[in-house]
Amino acid sequence: MSATSHLRADARRHHELIVNTARTVFAEQGPEAAMDEVARLAGVGPAVLYRHFPDRDALVRAVLEDALERMTDLAESARTEETWAFDALSRFVRGCAELRLDPLVSVIGTRIAIGDGGARLLEALERIVDAAHHEGALREDVGAGDVMGAVGLLVRGLPTLPAGLAQDLRERTAHLVLAGMRAHPAPAPPRSPMTAEELRRRITG
Amino acid sequence: MSATSHLRADARRHHELIVNTARTVFAEQGPEAAMDEVARLAGVGPAVLYRHFPDRDALVRAVLEDALERMTDLAESARTEETWAFDALSRFVRGCAELRLDPLVSVIGTRIAIGDGGARLLEALERIVDAAHHEGALREDVGAGDVMGAVGLLVRGLPTLPAGLAQDLRERTAHLVLAGMRAHPAPAPPRSPMTAEELRRRITG
Amino acid sequence: MSATSHLRADARRHHELIVNTARTVFAEQGPEAAMDEVARLAGVGPAVLYRHFPDRDALVRAVLEDALERMTDLAESARTEETWAFDALSRFVRGCAELRLDPLVSVIGTRIAIGDGGARLLEALERIVDAAHHEGALREDVGAGDVMGAVGLLVRGLPTLPAGLAQDLRERTAHLVLAGMRAHPAPAPPRSPMTAEELRRRITG
Amino acid sequence: MSATSHLRADARRHHELIVNTARTVFAEQGPEAAMDEVARLAGVGPAVLYRHFPDRDALVRAVLEDALERMTDLAESARTEETWAFDALSRFVRGCAELRLDPLVSVIGTRIAIGDGGARLLEALERIVDAAHHEGALREDVGAGDVMGAVGLLVRGLPTLPAGLAQDLRERTAHLVLAGMRAHPAPAPPRSPMTAEELRRRITG
DNA sequence: AATGAATGAGTTTTCATTCAT
DNA sequence: GATGAATGAAAACTCATTCAT
């Protein structure tokens, strides 16, 4: 049951429309995007936005909660659909990066912690980690909190770099983190090694 | 020889003073910190700041270049002072996080790449990586670019979490990445596993 | 039908209020008058001004268009109310000077030409000139463009001189221009000749 | 004897250099041109400018005095070189427009009157006017002050219009004023009549 | 005396948020 | 409840002028 289910149909539509627009705007224009801009792109007046979200913080939280919900869904699908728990873990870690959470993280600053959405996500993740411990693929000295921490760092991305390069580096780092978590020797990271030479070429290119 | 060496003595002093102040202010107040605030805390008028850095971008770049220089110094000391190259690598990765580079990364956006300072850093890093390959401790399928990428993600930090927790998670993730890079089995990550339970306690704490 | 007719009642009121205030302020304080000062004297916040006129140029253009509209009205009244077309011409030329257009002219610089308002004014003026040609009072080798040019110079005024003197000189010059335009000998300029002696006395006075 | 003759050679050179630069800068960038810009284009530091001219007003006055001196020279050459006084008058009126005095006029505002340079100019002009009265070409009811007033209006120009058009209109208006000053019927204004049609074409063109 | 850095008040402009229609 | 105009507090940036080198 969503938190918006008690609203009138049009109000709920506005709520979702604004959150979706805000996610896009924050991802594209950075964390300082103007509230008016969000309203304009959502096709509503600023007052409508403020009726739904009393201030900027509330909007940011809403987008964050929405993202956490998506991450939880991701964890659940991975868990139920993958045969091996470590594969589910791997799929979860890799999938999170696509949510474009980065701009929000710095905006929120230290003002809020993870909240309810985070609690549900952590529970979902815990189920995967427990299973991965049981199957013996995950080191016993690595916990669900470690996975959350690693994901939290990975989702931020490398915005100063060309998109394709940033993507490759994120994938390779994700692989290395997962390799470090394995109880047994890991396979090679995806694609060829990222040498200094290749990094130079792709940055300047 | 620094790029500021052609300035009059008082101007050079101001230049450095402003960069140092800006690093602190950006780290504490986030990337939107007011330029006037930087000037005020540096004890100069806004116009002095603008004489040295024509716009916000120029100041951000200067702080970034400064940080890259520090990272390069860090890489060099680690390389010359550590017996084993992998230990130097490890020391470098862990040390970078303390430079509080995070707020800058999102401000700069995609506008600039790494520039000269980044090139020098990459060269220094390459020397360590080559040595670590030679000593057989670093997987051959991991390059200097991978290290840069991992560091780039690690330095961002987890600003939404309590400082001590964010620090612990960053250290443990750094350890896991390094473990994933090792040619041979890695020692346990520092301290106890970060379980979901501990994460909950320390977030709400 | 004014260009502002699609605005809400309060917005239209503000629009006109700001233009009227701006005309006065520019006339009194010169073309560099602070935008905030215009807003303050109009009794609105600066943001209201900027909502209506996105930058200084837009405000200046609005005042100019408004003035052109007044000049057009002046031309039309003169044409319909005077028996002789040359008298209408004379009344128009003399009347324009009172619109205090001067400060605007230099601000606009070469960025805009006369625009729509100017086109309408020119048409109104053309009707008078044609009639004056027909009645034989205006030289055939003087056109409506000449009248516009002369008016453009006359409206600038002589801001360095005492107001009364500047006024007298403008009136006498207007008379001389009109005299130069007549097909037949002209009557004497108004008042006594402006001798060097009188000019000296009134400048230093 | 120039007012700068008591200065050291290099200082006098600077004085003239700055005045010349300022005339150009004011003419090109308008009356709000930055003092620093004048200094920069003159190739001196701002402090040198301020040593010579204690504030903006002083610089503006200096440029104005310089222009008045040039106008006086112009009047004198016209008087001695032309056979007929009215031709000298005509040459003077037409020649003044080229001095680009316009931007200064609005800067000075009502703060200064014409000063010493103006007095000398007026004397020179008076000699021409007296001669023109004697030769019977100039109406007796037009004095030297009238000529000054007309010139004051003519020099301002029409900065919103294309340069060639502004030039033509100024010449034709000058002709009309001179025609209005003649004791006897005047020849036709230069070139073809400026019709509304031609004005439209040249503004939009 | 020349230089160019420092000053700080002032300007334009933006934006989160509230309020009248 | 939706709309879009108003608000005023800030922020970035500029510039005339002064001062240390």
PDB file of N, CA, C and O in Angstrom, chain D residues 20-74:
ATOM      1  N   ASN D  20      42.847  61.038 -24.985  1.00  0.00           N
ATOM      2  CA  ASN D  20      42.531  60.488 -26.307  1.00  0.00           C
ATOM      3  C   ASN D  20      41.862  59.124 -26.185  1.00  0.00           C
ATOM      4  O   ASN D  20      40.883  58.835 -26.876  1.00  0.00           O
ATOM      5  N   THR D  21      42.418  58.304 -25.318  1.00  0.00           N
ATOM      6  CA  THR D  21      41.818  56.980 -25.117  1.00  0.00           C
ATOM      7  C   THR D  21      40.394  57.118 -24.601  1.00  0.00           C
ATOM      8  O   THR D  21      39.476  56.439 -25.064  1.00  0.00           O
ATOM      9  N   ALA D  22      40.215  58.004 -23.633  1.00  0.00           N
ATOM     10  CA  ALA D  22      38.897  58.165 -23.025  1.00  0.00           C
ATOM     11  C   ALA D  22      37.875  58.617 -24.063  1.00  0.00           C
ATOM     12  O   ALA D  22      36.738  58.139 -24.073  1.00  0.00           O
ATOM     13  N   ARG D  23      38.280  59.535 -24.941  1.00  0.00           N
ATOM     14  CA  ARG D  23      37.331  59.988 -25.972  1.00  0.00           C
ATOM     15  C   ARG D  23      36.859  58.794 -26.784  1.00  0.00           C
ATOM     16  O   ARG D  23      35.663  58.584 -27.002  1.00  0.00           O
ATOM     17  N   THR D  24      37.806  57.973 -27.203  1.00  0.00           N
ATOM     18  CA  THR D  24      37.448  56.801 -28.006  1.00  0.00           C
ATOM     19  C   THR D  24      36.560  55.830 -27.229  1.00  0.00           C
ATOM     20  O   THR D  24      35.540  55.360 -27.715  1.00  0.00           O
ATOM     21  N   VAL D  25      36.985  55.555 -26.002  1.00  0.00           N
ATOM     22  CA  VAL D  25      36.248  54.573 -25.200  1.00  0.00           C
ATOM     23  C   VAL D  25      34.823  55.058 -24.928  1.00  0.00           C
ATOM     24  O   VAL D  25      33.860  54.306 -25.086  1.00  0.00           O
ATOM     25  N   PHE D  26      34.684  56.308 -24.549  1.00  0.00           N
ATOM     26  CA  PHE D  26      33.343  56.828 -24.280  1.00  0.00           C
ATOM     27  C   PHE D  26      32.506  56.772 -25.555  1.00  0.00           C
ATOM     28  O   PHE D  26      31.321  56.450 -25.521  1.00  0.00           O
ATOM     29  N   ALA D  27      33.138  57.094 -26.677  1.00  0.00           N
ATOM     30  CA  ALA D  27      32.378  57.088 -27.929  1.00  0.00           C
ATOM     31  C   ALA D  27      31.925  55.676 -28.285  1.00  0.00           C
ATOM     32  O   ALA D  27      30.821  55.464 -28.770  1.00  0.00           O
ATOM     33  N   GLU D  28      32.775  54.693 -27.997  1.00  0.00           N
ATOM     34  CA  GLU D  28      32.456  53.329 -28.419  1.00  0.00           C
ATOM     35  C   GLU D  28      31.618  52.559 -27.413  1.00  0.00           C
ATOM     36  O   GLU D  28      30.741  51.785 -27.787  1.00  0.00           O
ATOM     37  N   GLN D  29      31.936  52.722 -26.150  1.00  0.00           N
ATOM     38  CA  GLN D  29      31.271  51.893 -25.152  1.00  0.00           C
ATOM     39  C   GLN D  29      30.184  52.632 -24.412  1.00  0.00           C
ATOM     40  O   GLN D  29      29.581  52.079 -23.506  1.00  0.00           O
ATOM     41  N   GLY D  30      29.973  53.882 -24.740  1.00  0.00           N
ATOM     42  CA  GLY D  30      28.943  54.621 -24.057  1.00  0.00           C
ATOM     43  C   GLY D  30      29.464  55.229 -22.774  1.00  0.00           C
ATOM     44  O   GLY D  30      30.601  54.980 -22.355  1.00  0.00           O
ATOM     45  N   PRO D  31      28.629  56.002 -22.132  1.00  0.00           N
ATOM     46  CA  PRO D  31      29.057  56.814 -21.002  1.00  0.00           C
ATOM     47  C   PRO D  31      29.349  56.012 -19.745  1.00  0.00           C
ATOM     48  O   PRO D  31      29.920  56.536 -18.806  1.00  0.00           O
ATOM     49  N   GLU D  32      28.978  54.726 -19.744  1.00  0.00           N
ATOM     50  CA  GLU D  32      29.202  53.944 -18.513  1.00  0.00           C
ATOM     51  C   GLU D  32      30.511  53.177 -18.570  1.00  0.00           C
ATOM     52  O   GLU D  32      30.768  52.327 -17.724  1.00  0.00           O
ATOM     53  N   ALA D  33      31.322  53.455 -19.567  1.00  0.00           N
ATOM     54  CA  ALA D  33      32.576  52.712 -19.702  1.00  0.00           C
ATOM     55  C   ALA D  33      33.356  52.746 -18.388  1.00  0.00           C
ATOM     56  O   ALA D  33      33.424  53.771 -17.709  1.00  0.00           O
ATOM     57  N   ALA D  34      33.938  51.616 -18.037  1.00  0.00           N
ATOM     58  CA  ALA D  34      34.668  51.508 -16.778  1.00  0.00           C
ATOM     59  C   ALA D  34      35.979  52.278 -16.838  1.00  0.00           C
ATOM     60  O   ALA D  34      36.662  52.277 -17.861  1.00  0.00           O
ATOM     61  N   MET D  35      36.312  52.902 -15.726  1.00  0.00           N
ATOM     62  CA  MET D  35      37.574  53.622 -15.640  1.00  0.00           C
ATOM     63  C   MET D  35      38.737  52.671 -15.905  1.00  0.00           C
ATOM     64  O   MET D  35      39.703  53.010 -16.586  1.00  0.00           O
ATOM     65  N   ASP D  36      38.664  51.484 -15.338  1.00  0.00           N
ATOM     66  CA  ASP D  36      39.718  50.489 -15.541  1.00  0.00           C
ATOM     67  C   ASP D  36      39.917  50.194 -17.022  1.00  0.00           C
ATOM     68  O   ASP D  36      41.040  49.951 -17.472  1.00  0.00           O
ATOM     69  N   GLU D  37      38.819  50.207 -17.746  1.00  0.00           N
ATOM     70  CA  GLU D  37      38.896  49.919 -19.180  1.00  0.00           C
ATOM     71  C   GLU D  37      39.668  51.033 -19.888  1.00  0.00           C
ATOM     72  O   GLU D  37      40.514  50.768 -20.738  1.00  0.00           O
ATOM     73  N   VAL D  38      39.374  52.262 -19.535  1.00  0.00           N
ATOM     74  CA  VAL D  38      40.112  53.390 -20.112  1.00  0.00           C
ATOM     75  C   VAL D  38      41.603  53.230 -19.805  1.00  0.00           C
ATOM     76  O   VAL D  38      42.457  53.331 -20.691  1.00  0.00           O
ATOM     77  N   ALA D  39      41.903  52.918 -18.539  1.00  0.00           N
ATOM     78  CA  ALA D  39      43.309  52.771 -18.147  1.00  0.00           C
ATOM     79  C   ALA D  39      43.955  51.638 -18.930  1.00  0.00           C
ATOM     80  O   ALA D  39      45.062  51.778 -19.467  1.00  0.00           O
ATOM     81  N   ARG D  40      43.257  50.529 -19.002  1.00  0.00           N
ATOM     82  CA  ARG D  40      43.826  49.363 -19.670  1.00  0.00           C
ATOM     83  C   ARG D  40      44.137  49.677 -21.132  1.00  0.00           C
ATOM     84  O   ARG D  40      45.236  49.388 -21.630  1.00  0.00           O
ATOM     85  N   LEU D  41      43.174  50.304 -21.819  1.00  0.00           N
ATOM     86  CA  LEU D  41      43.385  50.596 -23.235  1.00  0.00           C
ATOM     87  C   LEU D  41      44.448  51.671 -23.431  1.00  0.00           C
ATOM     88  O   LEU D  41      45.095  51.724 -24.484  1.00  0.00           O
ATOM     89  N   ALA D  42      44.614  52.510 -22.420  1.00  0.00           N
ATOM     90  CA  ALA D  42      45.684  53.517 -22.526  1.00  0.00           C
ATOM     91  C   ALA D  42      47.028  52.886 -22.178  1.00  0.00           C
ATOM     92  O   ALA D  42      48.076  53.517 -22.324  1.00  0.00           O
ATOM     93  N   GLY D  43      47.003  51.666 -21.684  1.00  0.00           N
ATOM     94  CA  GLY D  43      48.244  50.979 -21.354  1.00  0.00           C
ATOM     95  C   GLY D  43      48.874  51.439 -20.057  1.00  0.00           C
ATOM     96  O   GLY D  43      50.078  51.295 -19.848  1.00  0.00           O
ATOM     97  N   VAL D  44      48.071  51.997 -19.164  1.00  0.00           N
ATOM     98  CA  VAL D  44      48.597  52.420 -17.857  1.00  0.00           C
ATOM     99  C   VAL D  44      47.795  51.738 -16.750  1.00  0.00           C
ATOM    100  O   VAL D  44      46.731  51.182 -16.993  1.00  0.00           O
ATOM    101  N   GLY D  45      48.317  51.768 -15.548  1.00  0.00           N
ATOM    102  CA  GLY D  45      47.571  51.241 -14.414  1.00  0.00           C
ATOM    103  C   GLY D  45      46.515  52.235 -13.983  1.00  0.00           C
ATOM    104  O   GLY D  45      46.623  53.429 -14.279  1.00  0.00           O
ATOM    105  N   PRO D  46      45.504  51.757 -13.285  1.00  0.00           N
ATOM    106  CA  PRO D  46      44.443  52.666 -12.843  1.00  0.00           C
ATOM    107  C   PRO D  46      44.975  53.806 -11.988  1.00  0.00           C
ATOM    108  O   PRO D  46      44.464  54.928 -12.053  1.00  0.00           O
ATOM    109  N   ALA D  47      46.006  53.551 -11.208  1.00  0.00           N
ATOM    110  CA  ALA D  47      46.511  54.588 -10.321  1.00  0.00           C
ATOM    111  C   ALA D  47      47.059  55.769 -11.113  1.00  0.00           C
ATOM    112  O   ALA D  47      46.971  56.917 -10.680  1.00  0.00           O
ATOM    113  N   VAL D  48      47.631  55.487 -12.284  1.00  0.00           N
ATOM    114  CA  VAL D  48      48.152  56.577 -13.108  1.00  0.00           C
ATOM    115  C   VAL D  48      47.002  57.455 -13.576  1.00  0.00           C
ATOM    116  O   VAL D  48      47.072  58.687 -13.531  1.00  0.00           O
ATOM    117  N   LEU D  49      45.930  56.813 -13.985  1.00  0.00           N
ATOM    118  CA  LEU D  49      44.766  57.568 -14.410  1.00  0.00           C
ATOM    119  C   LEU D  49      44.284  58.470 -13.279  1.00  0.00           C
ATOM    120  O   LEU D  49      44.005  59.650 -13.483  1.00  0.00           O
ATOM    121  N   TYR D  50      44.229  57.903 -12.094  1.00  0.00           N
ATOM    122  CA  TYR D  50      43.702  58.675 -10.966  1.00  0.00           C
ATOM    123  C   TYR D  50      44.679  59.746 -10.496  1.00  0.00           C
ATOM    124  O   TYR D  50      44.285  60.693  -9.828  1.00  0.00           O
ATOM    125  N   ARG D  51      45.962  59.556 -10.805  1.00  0.00           N
ATOM    126  CA  ARG D  51      46.902  60.624 -10.481  1.00  0.00           C
ATOM    127  C   ARG D  51      46.595  61.845 -11.337  1.00  0.00           C
ATOM    128  O   ARG D  51      46.666  62.985 -10.876  1.00  0.00           O
ATOM    129  N   HIS D  52      46.237  61.606 -12.591  1.00  0.00           N
ATOM    130  CA  HIS D  52      45.982  62.723 -13.493  1.00  0.00           C
ATOM    131  C   HIS D  52      44.583  63.307 -13.325  1.00  0.00           C
ATOM    132  O   HIS D  52      44.384  64.502 -13.447  1.00  0.00           O
ATOM    133  N   PHE D  53      43.621  62.441 -13.059  1.00  0.00           N
ATOM    134  CA  PHE D  53      42.224  62.889 -12.963  1.00  0.00           C
ATOM    135  C   PHE D  53      41.623  62.310 -11.688  1.00  0.00           C
ATOM    136  O   PHE D  53      41.337  61.107 -11.636  1.00  0.00           O
ATOM    137  N   PRO D  54      41.436  63.132 -10.674  1.00  0.00           N
ATOM    138  CA  PRO D  54      41.079  62.606  -9.355  1.00  0.00           C
ATOM    139  C   PRO D  54      39.791  61.780  -9.315  1.00  0.00           C
ATOM    140  O   PRO D  54      39.645  60.932  -8.459  1.00  0.00           O
ATOM    141  N   ASP D  55      38.875  62.043 -10.200  1.00  0.00           N
ATOM    142  CA  ASP D  55      37.690  61.172 -10.260  1.00  0.00           C
ATOM    143  C   ASP D  55      37.121  61.162 -11.671  1.00  0.00           C
ATOM    144  O   ASP D  55      37.628  61.834 -12.565  1.00  0.00           O
ATOM    145  N   ARG D  56      36.082  60.390 -11.846  1.00  0.00           N
ATOM    146  CA  ARG D  56      35.515  60.233 -13.173  1.00  0.00           C
ATOM    147  C   ARG D  56      35.132  61.562 -13.794  1.00  0.00           C
ATOM    148  O   ARG D  56      35.351  61.817 -14.976  1.00  0.00           O
ATOM    149  N   ASP D  57      34.546  62.397 -12.967  1.00  0.00           N
ATOM    150  CA  ASP D  57      34.103  63.685 -13.448  1.00  0.00           C
ATOM    151  C   ASP D  57      35.244  64.478 -14.064  1.00  0.00           C
ATOM    152  O   ASP D  57      35.089  65.122 -15.101  1.00  0.00           O
ATOM    153  N   ALA D  58      36.390  64.427 -13.418  1.00  0.00           N
ATOM    154  CA  ALA D  58      37.529  65.185 -13.915  1.00  0.00           C
ATOM    155  C   ALA D  58      37.945  64.697 -15.293  1.00  0.00           C
ATOM    156  O   ALA D  58      38.293  65.493 -16.177  1.00  0.00           O
ATOM    157  N   LEU D  59      37.886  63.401 -15.486  1.00  0.00           N
ATOM    158  CA  LEU D  59      38.250  62.858 -16.794  1.00  0.00           C
ATOM    159  C   LEU D  59      37.253  63.307 -17.854  1.00  0.00           C
ATOM    160  O   LEU D  59      37.627  63.738 -18.950  1.00  0.00           O
ATOM    161  N   VAL D  60      35.988  63.224 -17.508  1.00  0.00           N
ATOM    162  CA  VAL D  60      34.959  63.627 -18.454  1.00  0.00           C
ATOM    163  C   VAL D  60      35.128  65.100 -18.818  1.00  0.00           C
ATOM    164  O   VAL D  60      35.073  65.487 -19.990  1.00  0.00           O
ATOM    165  N   ARG D  61      35.362  65.915 -17.801  1.00  0.00           N
ATOM    166  CA  ARG D  61      35.578  67.334 -18.081  1.00  0.00           C
ATOM    167  C   ARG D  61      36.769  67.539 -19.013  1.00  0.00           C
ATOM    168  O   ARG D  61      36.734  68.382 -19.911  1.00  0.00           O
ATOM    169  N   ALA D  62      37.825  66.800 -18.763  1.00  0.00           N
ATOM    170  CA  ALA D  62      39.025  66.957 -19.584  1.00  0.00           C
ATOM    171  C   ALA D  62      38.722  66.620 -21.038  1.00  0.00           C
ATOM    172  O   ALA D  62      39.150  67.327 -21.954  1.00  0.00           O
ATOM    173  N   VAL D  63      37.988  65.532 -21.249  1.00  0.00           N
ATOM    174  CA  VAL D  63      37.664  65.165 -22.620  1.00  0.00           C
ATOM    175  C   VAL D  63      36.783  66.252 -23.240  1.00  0.00           C
ATOM    176  O   VAL D  63      36.955  66.629 -24.405  1.00  0.00           O
ATOM    177  N   LEU D  64      35.867  66.770 -22.442  1.00  0.00           N
ATOM    178  CA  LEU D  64      34.983  67.810 -22.945  1.00  0.00           C
ATOM    179  C   LEU D  64      35.772  69.072 -23.288  1.00  0.00           C
ATOM    180  O   LEU D  64      35.589  69.666 -24.366  1.00  0.00           O
ATOM    181  N   GLU D  65      36.660  69.478 -22.401  1.00  0.00           N
ATOM    182  CA  GLU D  65      37.479  70.670 -22.665  1.00  0.00           C
ATOM    183  C   GLU D  65      38.279  70.473 -23.951  1.00  0.00           C
ATOM    184  O   GLU D  65      38.408  71.376 -24.767  1.00  0.00           O
ATOM    185  N   ASP D  66      38.807  69.275 -24.099  1.00  0.00           N
ATOM    186  CA  ASP D  66      39.578  68.966 -25.299  1.00  0.00           C
ATOM    187  C   ASP D  66      38.706  69.113 -26.540  1.00  0.00           C
ATOM    188  O   ASP D  66      39.135  69.696 -27.551  1.00  0.00           O
ATOM    189  N   ALA D  67      37.483  68.640 -26.435  1.00  0.00           N
ATOM    190  CA  ALA D  67      36.588  68.732 -27.583  1.00  0.00           C
ATOM    191  C   ALA D  67      36.247  70.188 -27.875  1.00  0.00           C
ATOM    192  O   ALA D  67      36.183  70.607 -29.038  1.00  0.00           O
ATOM    193  N   LEU D  68      36.045  70.973 -26.817  1.00  0.00           N
ATOM    194  CA  LEU D  68      35.716  72.384 -27.027  1.00  0.00           C
ATOM    195  C   LEU D  68      36.876  73.092 -27.709  1.00  0.00           C
ATOM    196  O   LEU D  68      36.673  73.958 -28.570  1.00  0.00           O
ATOM    197  N   GLU D  69      38.097  72.692 -27.335  1.00  0.00           N
ATOM    198  CA  GLU D  69      39.261  73.279 -27.970  1.00  0.00           C
ATOM    199  C   GLU D  69      39.267  72.951 -29.473  1.00  0.00           C
ATOM    200  O   GLU D  69      39.545  73.810 -30.311  1.00  0.00           O
ATOM    201  N   ARG D  70      38.946  71.715 -29.780  1.00  0.00           N
ATOM    202  CA  ARG D  70      38.899  71.337 -31.191  1.00  0.00           C
ATOM    203  C   ARG D  70      37.814  72.100 -31.942  1.00  0.00           C
ATOM    204  O   ARG D  70      37.985  72.483 -33.103  1.00  0.00           O
ATOM    205  N   MET D  71      36.682  72.316 -31.263  1.00  0.00           N
ATOM    206  CA  MET D  71      35.607  73.065 -31.910  1.00  0.00           C
ATOM    207  C   MET D  71      36.046  74.510 -32.147  1.00  0.00           C
ATOM    208  O   MET D  71      35.720  75.101 -33.181  1.00  0.00           O
ATOM    209  N   THR D  72      36.776  75.052 -31.171  1.00  0.00           N
ATOM    210  CA  THR D  72      37.260  76.426 -31.338  1.00  0.00           C
ATOM    211  C   THR D  72      38.217  76.499 -32.518  1.00  0.00           C
ATOM    212  O   THR D  72      38.125  77.410 -33.354  1.00  0.00           O
ATOM    213  N   ASP D  73      39.126  75.562 -32.607  1.00  0.00           N
ATOM    214  CA  ASP D  73      40.039  75.520 -33.748  1.00  0.00           C
ATOM    215  C   ASP D  73      39.258  75.453 -35.054  1.00  0.00           C
ATOM    216  O   ASP D  73      39.583  76.142 -36.025  1.00  0.00           O
ATOM    217  N   LEU D  74      38.225  74.616 -35.019  1.00  0.00           N
ATOM    218  CA  LEU D  74      37.398  74.465 -36.203  1.00  0.00           C
ATOM    219  C   LEU D  74      36.761  75.792 -36.585  1.00  0.00           C
ATOM    220  O   LEU D  74      36.755  76.193 -37.770  1.00  0.00           O
TER     221      LEU D  74
END
